[in-house]
GROMACS .gro file of C-alpha atoms in nm:
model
  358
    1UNK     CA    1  -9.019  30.427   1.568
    2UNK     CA    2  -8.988  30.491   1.219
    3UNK     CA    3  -8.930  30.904   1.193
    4UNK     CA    4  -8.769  30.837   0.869
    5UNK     CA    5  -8.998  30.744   0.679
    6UNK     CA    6  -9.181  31.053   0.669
    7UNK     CA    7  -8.896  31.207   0.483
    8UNK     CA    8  -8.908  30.967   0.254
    9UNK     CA    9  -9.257  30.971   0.236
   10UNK     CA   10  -9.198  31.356   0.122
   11UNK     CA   11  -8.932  31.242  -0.152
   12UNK     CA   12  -9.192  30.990  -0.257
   13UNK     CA   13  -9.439  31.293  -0.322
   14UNK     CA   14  -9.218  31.475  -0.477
   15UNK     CA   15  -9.097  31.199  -0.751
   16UNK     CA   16  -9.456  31.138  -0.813
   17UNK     CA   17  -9.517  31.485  -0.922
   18UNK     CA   18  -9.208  31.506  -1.093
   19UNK     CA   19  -9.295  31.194  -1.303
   20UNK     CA   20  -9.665  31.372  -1.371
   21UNK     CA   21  -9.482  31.628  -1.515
   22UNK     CA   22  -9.391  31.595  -1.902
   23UNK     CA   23  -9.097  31.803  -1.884
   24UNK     CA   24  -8.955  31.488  -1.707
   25UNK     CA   25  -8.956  31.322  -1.994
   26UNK     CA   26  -8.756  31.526  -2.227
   27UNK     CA   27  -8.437  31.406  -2.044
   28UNK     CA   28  -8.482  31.003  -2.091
   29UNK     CA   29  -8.131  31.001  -1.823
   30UNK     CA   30  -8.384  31.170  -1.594
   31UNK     CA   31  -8.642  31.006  -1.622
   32UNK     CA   32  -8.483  30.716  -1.548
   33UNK     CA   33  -8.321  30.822  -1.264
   34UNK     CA   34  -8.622  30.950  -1.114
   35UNK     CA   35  -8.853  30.604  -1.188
   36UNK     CA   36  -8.523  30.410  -1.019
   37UNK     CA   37  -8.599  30.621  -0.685
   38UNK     CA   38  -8.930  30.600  -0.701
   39UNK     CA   39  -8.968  30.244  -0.761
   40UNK     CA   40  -8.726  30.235  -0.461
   41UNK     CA   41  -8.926  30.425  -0.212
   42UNK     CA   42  -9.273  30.239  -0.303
   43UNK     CA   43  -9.220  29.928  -0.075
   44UNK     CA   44  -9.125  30.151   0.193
   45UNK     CA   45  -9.401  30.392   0.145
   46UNK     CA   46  -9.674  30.099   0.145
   47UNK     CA   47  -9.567  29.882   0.352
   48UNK     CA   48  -9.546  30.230   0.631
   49UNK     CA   49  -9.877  30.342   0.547
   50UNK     CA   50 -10.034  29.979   0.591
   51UNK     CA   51  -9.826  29.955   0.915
   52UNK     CA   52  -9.991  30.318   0.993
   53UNK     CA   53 -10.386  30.191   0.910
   54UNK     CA   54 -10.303  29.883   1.117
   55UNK     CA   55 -10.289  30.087   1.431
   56UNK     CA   56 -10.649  30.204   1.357
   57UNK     CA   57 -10.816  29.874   1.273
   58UNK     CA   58 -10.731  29.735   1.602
   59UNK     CA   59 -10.828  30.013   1.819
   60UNK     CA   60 -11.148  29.958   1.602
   61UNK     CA   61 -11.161  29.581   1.668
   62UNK     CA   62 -11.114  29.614   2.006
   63UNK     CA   63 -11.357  29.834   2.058
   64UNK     CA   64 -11.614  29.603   1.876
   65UNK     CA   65 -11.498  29.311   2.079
   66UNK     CA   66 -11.648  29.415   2.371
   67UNK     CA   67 -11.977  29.367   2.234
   68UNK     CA   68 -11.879  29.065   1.962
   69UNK     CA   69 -11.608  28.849   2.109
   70UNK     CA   70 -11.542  28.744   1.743
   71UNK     CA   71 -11.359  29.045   1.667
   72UNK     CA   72 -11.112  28.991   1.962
   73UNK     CA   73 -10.995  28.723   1.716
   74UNK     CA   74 -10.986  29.011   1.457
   75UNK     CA   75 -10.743  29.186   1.669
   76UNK     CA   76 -10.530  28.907   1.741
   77UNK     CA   77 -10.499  28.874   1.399
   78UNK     CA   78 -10.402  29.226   1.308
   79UNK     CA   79 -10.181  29.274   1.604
   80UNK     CA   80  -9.977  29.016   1.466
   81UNK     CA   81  -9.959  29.116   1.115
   82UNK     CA   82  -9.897  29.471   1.270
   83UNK     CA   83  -9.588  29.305   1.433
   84UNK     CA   84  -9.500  29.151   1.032
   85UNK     CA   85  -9.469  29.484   0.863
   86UNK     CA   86  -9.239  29.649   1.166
   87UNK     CA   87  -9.002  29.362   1.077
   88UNK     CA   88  -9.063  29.445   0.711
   89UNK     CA   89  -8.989  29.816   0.736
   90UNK     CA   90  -8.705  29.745   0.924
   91UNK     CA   91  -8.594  29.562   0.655
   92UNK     CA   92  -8.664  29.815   0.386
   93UNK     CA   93  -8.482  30.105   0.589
   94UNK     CA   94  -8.157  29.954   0.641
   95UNK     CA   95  -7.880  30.117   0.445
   96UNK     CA   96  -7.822  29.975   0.124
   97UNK     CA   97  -7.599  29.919  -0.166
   98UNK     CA   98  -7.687  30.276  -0.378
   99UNK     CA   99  -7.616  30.066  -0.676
  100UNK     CA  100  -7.896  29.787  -0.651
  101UNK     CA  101  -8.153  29.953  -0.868
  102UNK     CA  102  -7.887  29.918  -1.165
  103UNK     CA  103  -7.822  29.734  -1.475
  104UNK     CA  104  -7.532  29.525  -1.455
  105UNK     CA  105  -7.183  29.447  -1.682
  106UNK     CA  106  -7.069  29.130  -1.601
  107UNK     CA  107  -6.691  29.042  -1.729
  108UNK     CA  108  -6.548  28.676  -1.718
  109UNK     CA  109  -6.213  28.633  -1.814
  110UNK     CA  110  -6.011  28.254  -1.818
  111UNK     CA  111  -5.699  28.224  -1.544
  112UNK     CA  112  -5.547  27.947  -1.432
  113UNK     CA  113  -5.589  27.625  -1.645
  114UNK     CA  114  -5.488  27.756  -2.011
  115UNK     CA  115  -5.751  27.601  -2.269
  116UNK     CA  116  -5.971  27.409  -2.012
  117UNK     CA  117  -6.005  27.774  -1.810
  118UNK     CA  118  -6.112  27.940  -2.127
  119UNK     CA  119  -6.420  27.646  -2.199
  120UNK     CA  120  -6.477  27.672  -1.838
  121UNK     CA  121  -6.536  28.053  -1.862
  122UNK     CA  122  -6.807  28.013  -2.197
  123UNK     CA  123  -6.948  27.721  -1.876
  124UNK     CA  124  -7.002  28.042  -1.683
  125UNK     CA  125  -7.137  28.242  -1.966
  126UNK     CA  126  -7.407  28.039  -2.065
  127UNK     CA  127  -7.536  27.951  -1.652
  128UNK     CA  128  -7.532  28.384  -1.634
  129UNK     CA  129  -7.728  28.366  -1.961
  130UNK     CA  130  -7.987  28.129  -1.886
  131UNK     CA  131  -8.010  28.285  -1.537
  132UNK     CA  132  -8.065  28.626  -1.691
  133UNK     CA  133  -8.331  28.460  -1.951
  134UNK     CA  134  -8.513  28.376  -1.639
  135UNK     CA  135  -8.536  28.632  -1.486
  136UNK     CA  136  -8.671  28.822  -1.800
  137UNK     CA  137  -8.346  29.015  -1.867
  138UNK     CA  138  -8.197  29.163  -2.176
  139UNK     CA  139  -7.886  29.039  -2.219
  140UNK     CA  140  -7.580  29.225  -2.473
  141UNK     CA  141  -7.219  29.138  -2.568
  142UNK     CA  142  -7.032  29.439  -2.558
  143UNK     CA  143  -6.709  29.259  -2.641
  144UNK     CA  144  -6.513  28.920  -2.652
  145UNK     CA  145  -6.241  28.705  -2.751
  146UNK     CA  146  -6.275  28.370  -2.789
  147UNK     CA  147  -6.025  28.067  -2.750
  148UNK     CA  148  -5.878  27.795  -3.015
  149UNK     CA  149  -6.099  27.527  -2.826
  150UNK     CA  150  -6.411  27.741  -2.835
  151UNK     CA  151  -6.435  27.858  -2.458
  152UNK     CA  152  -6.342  28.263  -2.385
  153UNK     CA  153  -6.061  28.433  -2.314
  154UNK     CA  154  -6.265  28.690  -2.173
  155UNK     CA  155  -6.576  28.847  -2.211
  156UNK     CA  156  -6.818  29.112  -2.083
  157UNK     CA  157  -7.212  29.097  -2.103
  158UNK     CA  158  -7.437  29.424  -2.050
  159UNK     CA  159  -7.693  29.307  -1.852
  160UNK     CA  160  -8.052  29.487  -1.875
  161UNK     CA  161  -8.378  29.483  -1.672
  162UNK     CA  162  -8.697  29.527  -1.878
  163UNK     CA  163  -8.903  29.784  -1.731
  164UNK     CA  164  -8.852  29.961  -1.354
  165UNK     CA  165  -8.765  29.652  -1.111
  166UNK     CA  166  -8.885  29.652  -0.771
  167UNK     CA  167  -8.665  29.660  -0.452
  168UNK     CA  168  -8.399  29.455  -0.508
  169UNK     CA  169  -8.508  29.292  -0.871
  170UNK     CA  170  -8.239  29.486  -1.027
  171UNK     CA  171  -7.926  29.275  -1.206
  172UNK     CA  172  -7.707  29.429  -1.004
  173UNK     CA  173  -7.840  29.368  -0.683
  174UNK     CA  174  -7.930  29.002  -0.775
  175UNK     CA  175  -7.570  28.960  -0.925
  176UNK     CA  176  -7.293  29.125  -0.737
  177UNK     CA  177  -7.272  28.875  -0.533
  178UNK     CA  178  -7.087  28.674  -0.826
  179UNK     CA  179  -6.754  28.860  -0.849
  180UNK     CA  180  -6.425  28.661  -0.771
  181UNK     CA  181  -6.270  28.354  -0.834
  182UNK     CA  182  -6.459  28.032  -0.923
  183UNK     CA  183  -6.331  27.719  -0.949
  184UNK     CA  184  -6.379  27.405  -1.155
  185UNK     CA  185  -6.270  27.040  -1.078
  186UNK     CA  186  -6.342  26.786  -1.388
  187UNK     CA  187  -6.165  26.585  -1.660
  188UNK     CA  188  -6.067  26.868  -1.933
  189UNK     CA  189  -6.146  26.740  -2.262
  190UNK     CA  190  -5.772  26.821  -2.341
  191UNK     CA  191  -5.710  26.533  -2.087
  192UNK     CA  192  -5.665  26.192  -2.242
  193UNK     CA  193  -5.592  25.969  -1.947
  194UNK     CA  194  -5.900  26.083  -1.747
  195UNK     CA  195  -5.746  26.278  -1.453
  196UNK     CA  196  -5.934  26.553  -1.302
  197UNK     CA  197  -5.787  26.883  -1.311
  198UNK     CA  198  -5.866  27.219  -1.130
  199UNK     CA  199  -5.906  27.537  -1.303
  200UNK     CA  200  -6.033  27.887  -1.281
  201UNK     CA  201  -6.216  28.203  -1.378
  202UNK     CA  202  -6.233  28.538  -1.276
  203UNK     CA  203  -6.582  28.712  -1.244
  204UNK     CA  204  -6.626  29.095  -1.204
  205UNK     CA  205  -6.968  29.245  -1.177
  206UNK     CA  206  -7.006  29.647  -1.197
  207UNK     CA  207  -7.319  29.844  -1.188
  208UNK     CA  208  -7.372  29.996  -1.521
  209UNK     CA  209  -7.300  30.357  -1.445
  210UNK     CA  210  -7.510  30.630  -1.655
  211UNK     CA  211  -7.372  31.023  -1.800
  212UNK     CA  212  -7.550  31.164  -1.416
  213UNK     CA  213  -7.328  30.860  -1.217
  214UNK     CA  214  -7.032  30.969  -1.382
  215UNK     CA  215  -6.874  31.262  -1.519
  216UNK     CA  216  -6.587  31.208  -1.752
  217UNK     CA  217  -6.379  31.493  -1.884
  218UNK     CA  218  -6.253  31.405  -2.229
  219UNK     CA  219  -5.902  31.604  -2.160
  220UNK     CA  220  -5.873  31.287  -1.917
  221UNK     CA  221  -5.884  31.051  -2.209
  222UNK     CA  222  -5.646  30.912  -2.413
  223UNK     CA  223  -5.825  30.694  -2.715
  224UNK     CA  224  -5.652  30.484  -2.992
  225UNK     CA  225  -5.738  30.249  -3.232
  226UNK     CA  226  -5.588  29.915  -3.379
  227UNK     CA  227  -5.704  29.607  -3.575
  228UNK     CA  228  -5.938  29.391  -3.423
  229UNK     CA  229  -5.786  29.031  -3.359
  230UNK     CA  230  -5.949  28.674  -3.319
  231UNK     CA  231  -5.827  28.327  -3.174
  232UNK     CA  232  -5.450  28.277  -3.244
  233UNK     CA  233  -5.407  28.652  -3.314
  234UNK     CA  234  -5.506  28.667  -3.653
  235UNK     CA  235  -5.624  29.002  -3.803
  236UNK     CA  236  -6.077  28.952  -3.823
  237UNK     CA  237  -6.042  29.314  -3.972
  238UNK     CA  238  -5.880  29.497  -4.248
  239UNK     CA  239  -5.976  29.857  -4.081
  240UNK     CA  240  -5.865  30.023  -3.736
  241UNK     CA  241  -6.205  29.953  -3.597
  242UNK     CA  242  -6.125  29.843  -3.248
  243UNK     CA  243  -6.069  30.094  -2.989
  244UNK     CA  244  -5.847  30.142  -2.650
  245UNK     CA  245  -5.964  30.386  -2.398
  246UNK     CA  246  -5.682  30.501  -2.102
  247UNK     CA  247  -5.832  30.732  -1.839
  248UNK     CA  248  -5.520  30.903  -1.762
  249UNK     CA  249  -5.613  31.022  -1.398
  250UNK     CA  250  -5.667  30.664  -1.266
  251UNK     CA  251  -5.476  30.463  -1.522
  252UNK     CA  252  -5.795  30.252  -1.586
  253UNK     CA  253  -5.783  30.067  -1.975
  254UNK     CA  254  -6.055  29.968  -2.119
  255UNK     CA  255  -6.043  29.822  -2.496
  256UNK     CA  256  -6.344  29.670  -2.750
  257UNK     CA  257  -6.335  29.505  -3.072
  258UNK     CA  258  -6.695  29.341  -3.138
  259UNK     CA  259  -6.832  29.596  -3.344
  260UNK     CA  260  -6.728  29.650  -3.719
  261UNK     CA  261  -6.763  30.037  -3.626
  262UNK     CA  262  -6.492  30.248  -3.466
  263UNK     CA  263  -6.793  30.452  -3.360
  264UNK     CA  264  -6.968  30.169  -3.170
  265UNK     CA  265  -6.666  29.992  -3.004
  266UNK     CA  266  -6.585  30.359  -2.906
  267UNK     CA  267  -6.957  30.363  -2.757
  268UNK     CA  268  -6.901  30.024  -2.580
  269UNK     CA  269  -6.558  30.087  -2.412
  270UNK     CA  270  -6.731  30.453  -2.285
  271UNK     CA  271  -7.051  30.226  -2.107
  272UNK     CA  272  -6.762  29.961  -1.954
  273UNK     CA  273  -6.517  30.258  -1.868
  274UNK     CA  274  -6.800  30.432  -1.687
  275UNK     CA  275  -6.900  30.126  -1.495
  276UNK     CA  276  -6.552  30.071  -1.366
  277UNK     CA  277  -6.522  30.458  -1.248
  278UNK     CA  278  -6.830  30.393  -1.048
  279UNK     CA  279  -6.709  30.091  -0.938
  280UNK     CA  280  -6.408  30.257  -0.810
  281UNK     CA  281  -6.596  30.510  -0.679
  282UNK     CA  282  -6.806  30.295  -0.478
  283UNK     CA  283  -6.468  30.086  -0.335
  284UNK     CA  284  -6.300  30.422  -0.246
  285UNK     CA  285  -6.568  30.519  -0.030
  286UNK     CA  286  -6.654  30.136   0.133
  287UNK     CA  287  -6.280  30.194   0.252
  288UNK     CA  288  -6.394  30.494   0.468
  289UNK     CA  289  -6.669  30.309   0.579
  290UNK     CA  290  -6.712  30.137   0.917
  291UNK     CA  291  -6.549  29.735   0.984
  292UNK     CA  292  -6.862  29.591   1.005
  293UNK     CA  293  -6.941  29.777   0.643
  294UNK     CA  294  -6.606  29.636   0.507
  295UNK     CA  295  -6.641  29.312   0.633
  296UNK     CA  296  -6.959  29.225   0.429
  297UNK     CA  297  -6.974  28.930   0.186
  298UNK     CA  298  -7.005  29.157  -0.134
  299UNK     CA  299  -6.654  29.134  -0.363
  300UNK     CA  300  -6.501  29.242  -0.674
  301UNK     CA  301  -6.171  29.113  -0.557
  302UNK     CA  302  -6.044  28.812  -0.873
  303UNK     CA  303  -5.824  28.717  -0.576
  304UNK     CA  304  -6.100  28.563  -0.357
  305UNK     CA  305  -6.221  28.232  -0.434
  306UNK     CA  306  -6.579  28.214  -0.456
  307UNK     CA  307  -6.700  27.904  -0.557
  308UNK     CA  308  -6.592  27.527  -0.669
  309UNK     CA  309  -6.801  27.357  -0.949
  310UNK     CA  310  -6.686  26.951  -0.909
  311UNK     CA  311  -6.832  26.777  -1.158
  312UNK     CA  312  -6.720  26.444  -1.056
  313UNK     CA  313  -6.978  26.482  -0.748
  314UNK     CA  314  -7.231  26.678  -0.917
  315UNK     CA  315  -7.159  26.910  -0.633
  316UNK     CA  316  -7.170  27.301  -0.624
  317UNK     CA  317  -7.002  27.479  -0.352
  318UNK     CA  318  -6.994  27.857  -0.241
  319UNK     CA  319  -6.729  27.936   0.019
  320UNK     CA  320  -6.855  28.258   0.177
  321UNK     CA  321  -7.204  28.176   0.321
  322UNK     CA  322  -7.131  27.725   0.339
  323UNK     CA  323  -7.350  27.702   0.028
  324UNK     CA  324  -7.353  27.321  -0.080
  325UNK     CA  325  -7.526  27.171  -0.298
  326UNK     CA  326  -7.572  26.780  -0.574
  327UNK     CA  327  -7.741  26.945  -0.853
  328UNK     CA  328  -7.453  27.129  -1.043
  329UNK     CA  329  -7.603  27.017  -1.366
  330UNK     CA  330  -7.862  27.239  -1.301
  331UNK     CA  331  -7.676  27.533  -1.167
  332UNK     CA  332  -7.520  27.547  -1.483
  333UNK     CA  333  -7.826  27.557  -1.692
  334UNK     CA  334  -7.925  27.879  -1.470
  335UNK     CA  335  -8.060  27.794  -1.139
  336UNK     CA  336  -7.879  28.015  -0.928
  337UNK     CA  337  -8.177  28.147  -0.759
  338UNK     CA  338  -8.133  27.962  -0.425
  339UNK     CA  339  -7.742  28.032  -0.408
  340UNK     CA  340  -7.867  28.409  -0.464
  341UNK     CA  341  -8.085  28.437  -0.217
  342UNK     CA  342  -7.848  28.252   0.059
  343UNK     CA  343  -7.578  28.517  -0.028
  344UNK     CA  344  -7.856  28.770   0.002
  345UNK     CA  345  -8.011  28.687   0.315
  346UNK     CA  346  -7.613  28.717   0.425
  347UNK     CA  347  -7.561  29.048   0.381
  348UNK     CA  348  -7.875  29.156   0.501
  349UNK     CA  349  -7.789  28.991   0.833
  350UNK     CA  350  -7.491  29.191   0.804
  351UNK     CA  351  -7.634  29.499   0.762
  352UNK     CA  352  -7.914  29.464   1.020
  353UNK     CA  353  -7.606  29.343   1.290
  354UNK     CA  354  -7.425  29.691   1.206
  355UNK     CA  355  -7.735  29.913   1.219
  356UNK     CA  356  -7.792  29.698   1.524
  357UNK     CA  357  -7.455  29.745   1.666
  358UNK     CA  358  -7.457  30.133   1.624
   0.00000   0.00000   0.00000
């Protein structure tokens, strides 16, 4: 029933001897690389080898039953949790997203609405914040640029695990679900005679890409440098310290001003630029995939509206899965947890349907 699993089970071996080796450890990219996978095959590998032992203890308790009816119980018991960890395995074997055990770069960036967009996307920065504090995760600014009003123009936000996660723990996996459009209806503070207004922001969410995702050749690279800027366009630096990377083969443009240092905004724009090159990777192939592949919730399309936050009815609303529900206050102070786990359970129905269909 589940023949693949003892390939994996091999791979599992072999990680495991590979991380027991110090050698491993000399290449930190590596090593990291190699705990990801590994991390990743442990559910499968436990939950088969329970699955496997189950088999045994109720041939045993059967056998015992004969001369105890208690333990006919026993097996009724471990027949059914048997029956559990098929389901389980099932779960864990279905193909998925190669990117889940990764870090995350989030970007938000203001669109329609002008000044009230802008406060609207620091709204959305601060619920990904808190949500990240919860779930333990280091979070970094690689680069923004703030509005008169104090809200964000745009921004993007590294996004770090502490640690290996387990199956599906990763930022990415728990936060790719949250690229598009999302919407906001509410009086803008800019609005004197109390009329709601609807605005938006765009969300993109890439899987932070490492040096073995991606290989960049730096004859493909056209980098220059400028003045950083701040609200209004004033100069916030005498020196050419920001930094504008073009990737002349696919035209993608990156550019980062945080840092003070050339050297570091040069060092940001590489981690984003990466990301996106994955990214596109990633969407190339999807294309080739199969319908039911395509047609899956997951989105980094700004086109595609997502979500509406109305604050006049407390009410938070994502479009994809018929997510509803009156405690926007608190989905803004980070409690996206059950809107997660709808969108998950969603594509996991979706994958299980195409395996299914195949």
């Amino acid at each position: 029933m589940f023949e693949a699993v003892q390939t994996l089970k091999a791979e599992y071996a072999e990680l495991e001897r590979q991380m027991s080796d110090p050698a491993l450890h000399s290449d930190q990219a590596n090593a990291r690389r190699v705990g990801k996978r590994y991390a990743a095959l442990a559910p499968v590998v436990r939950t088969y080898d329970e699955w496997l032992q189950t088999a045994d203890d109720i041939g045993a308790a059967k056998e015992l039953a004969a001369e105890d009816p208690a333990f006919a119980e026993e097996a009724a018991k471990l027949t059914a949790r048997r029956e559990e960890l098929a389901e389980r395995l099932q779960v864990l074997l279905v193909p998925r997203d190669p990117s889940d055990d990764k870090d995350a770069i989030l970007e938000i960036k203001a669109g329609e609405g002008g000044d009230e967009s802008a406060l609207f996307a620091g709204d959305l920065l601060k619920m990904y914040l808190k949500y990240a504090e919860s779930q333990n995760w280091k979070t970094e600014v690689l680069d923004s640029a703030e509005s008169d009003l104090g809200g964000y123009k745009s921004i993007t936000v590294a996004v770090k695990a502490k640690g290996t996660p387990e199956h599906g723990e990763a930022p990415y996996a728990k936060l790719k679900f949250e690229g598009g459009v999302h919407r906001v209806q509410r009086v803008p503070v800019t609005e004197s005679q109390g009329r709601i207004h609807t605005s938006a922001a765009g969300v993109l969410v890439l899987p932070e890409a490492e040096d073995v995702d991606v290989e960049i050749d730096q004859n493909d690279l056209r980098i220059d440098v400028f003045r950083s800027s701040g609200p209004g366009g004033q100069s916030v630096n005498t020196t050419d310290s920001a930094v504008r990377i073009t990737h002349l083969p696919t035209g993608i443009v990156v550019s980062m001003q945080n840092e003070k240092s050339q050297l570091q905004n040069r060092e940001q724009a590489m981690r984003v630029l990466r990301a996106r090159l994955l990214a596109a990777a990633q969407e190339a192939a999807d294309q080739e995939a199969s319908d039911a592949r395509r047609s899956q919730i997951r989105t980094v399309d700004r086109s595609e509206r997502i979500r509406t936050y109305n604050f006049p009815e407390n009410r938070f609303s994502d479009h994809r899965v018929g997510y509803k529900a009156h405690n926007l206050d608190q989905v803004l102070g980070g409690d996206l947890a059950p809107v997660i786990q709808a969108l998950t359970d969603a594509d996991l129905a979706a994958r299980l349907e195409a395996v299914e269909s195949q």
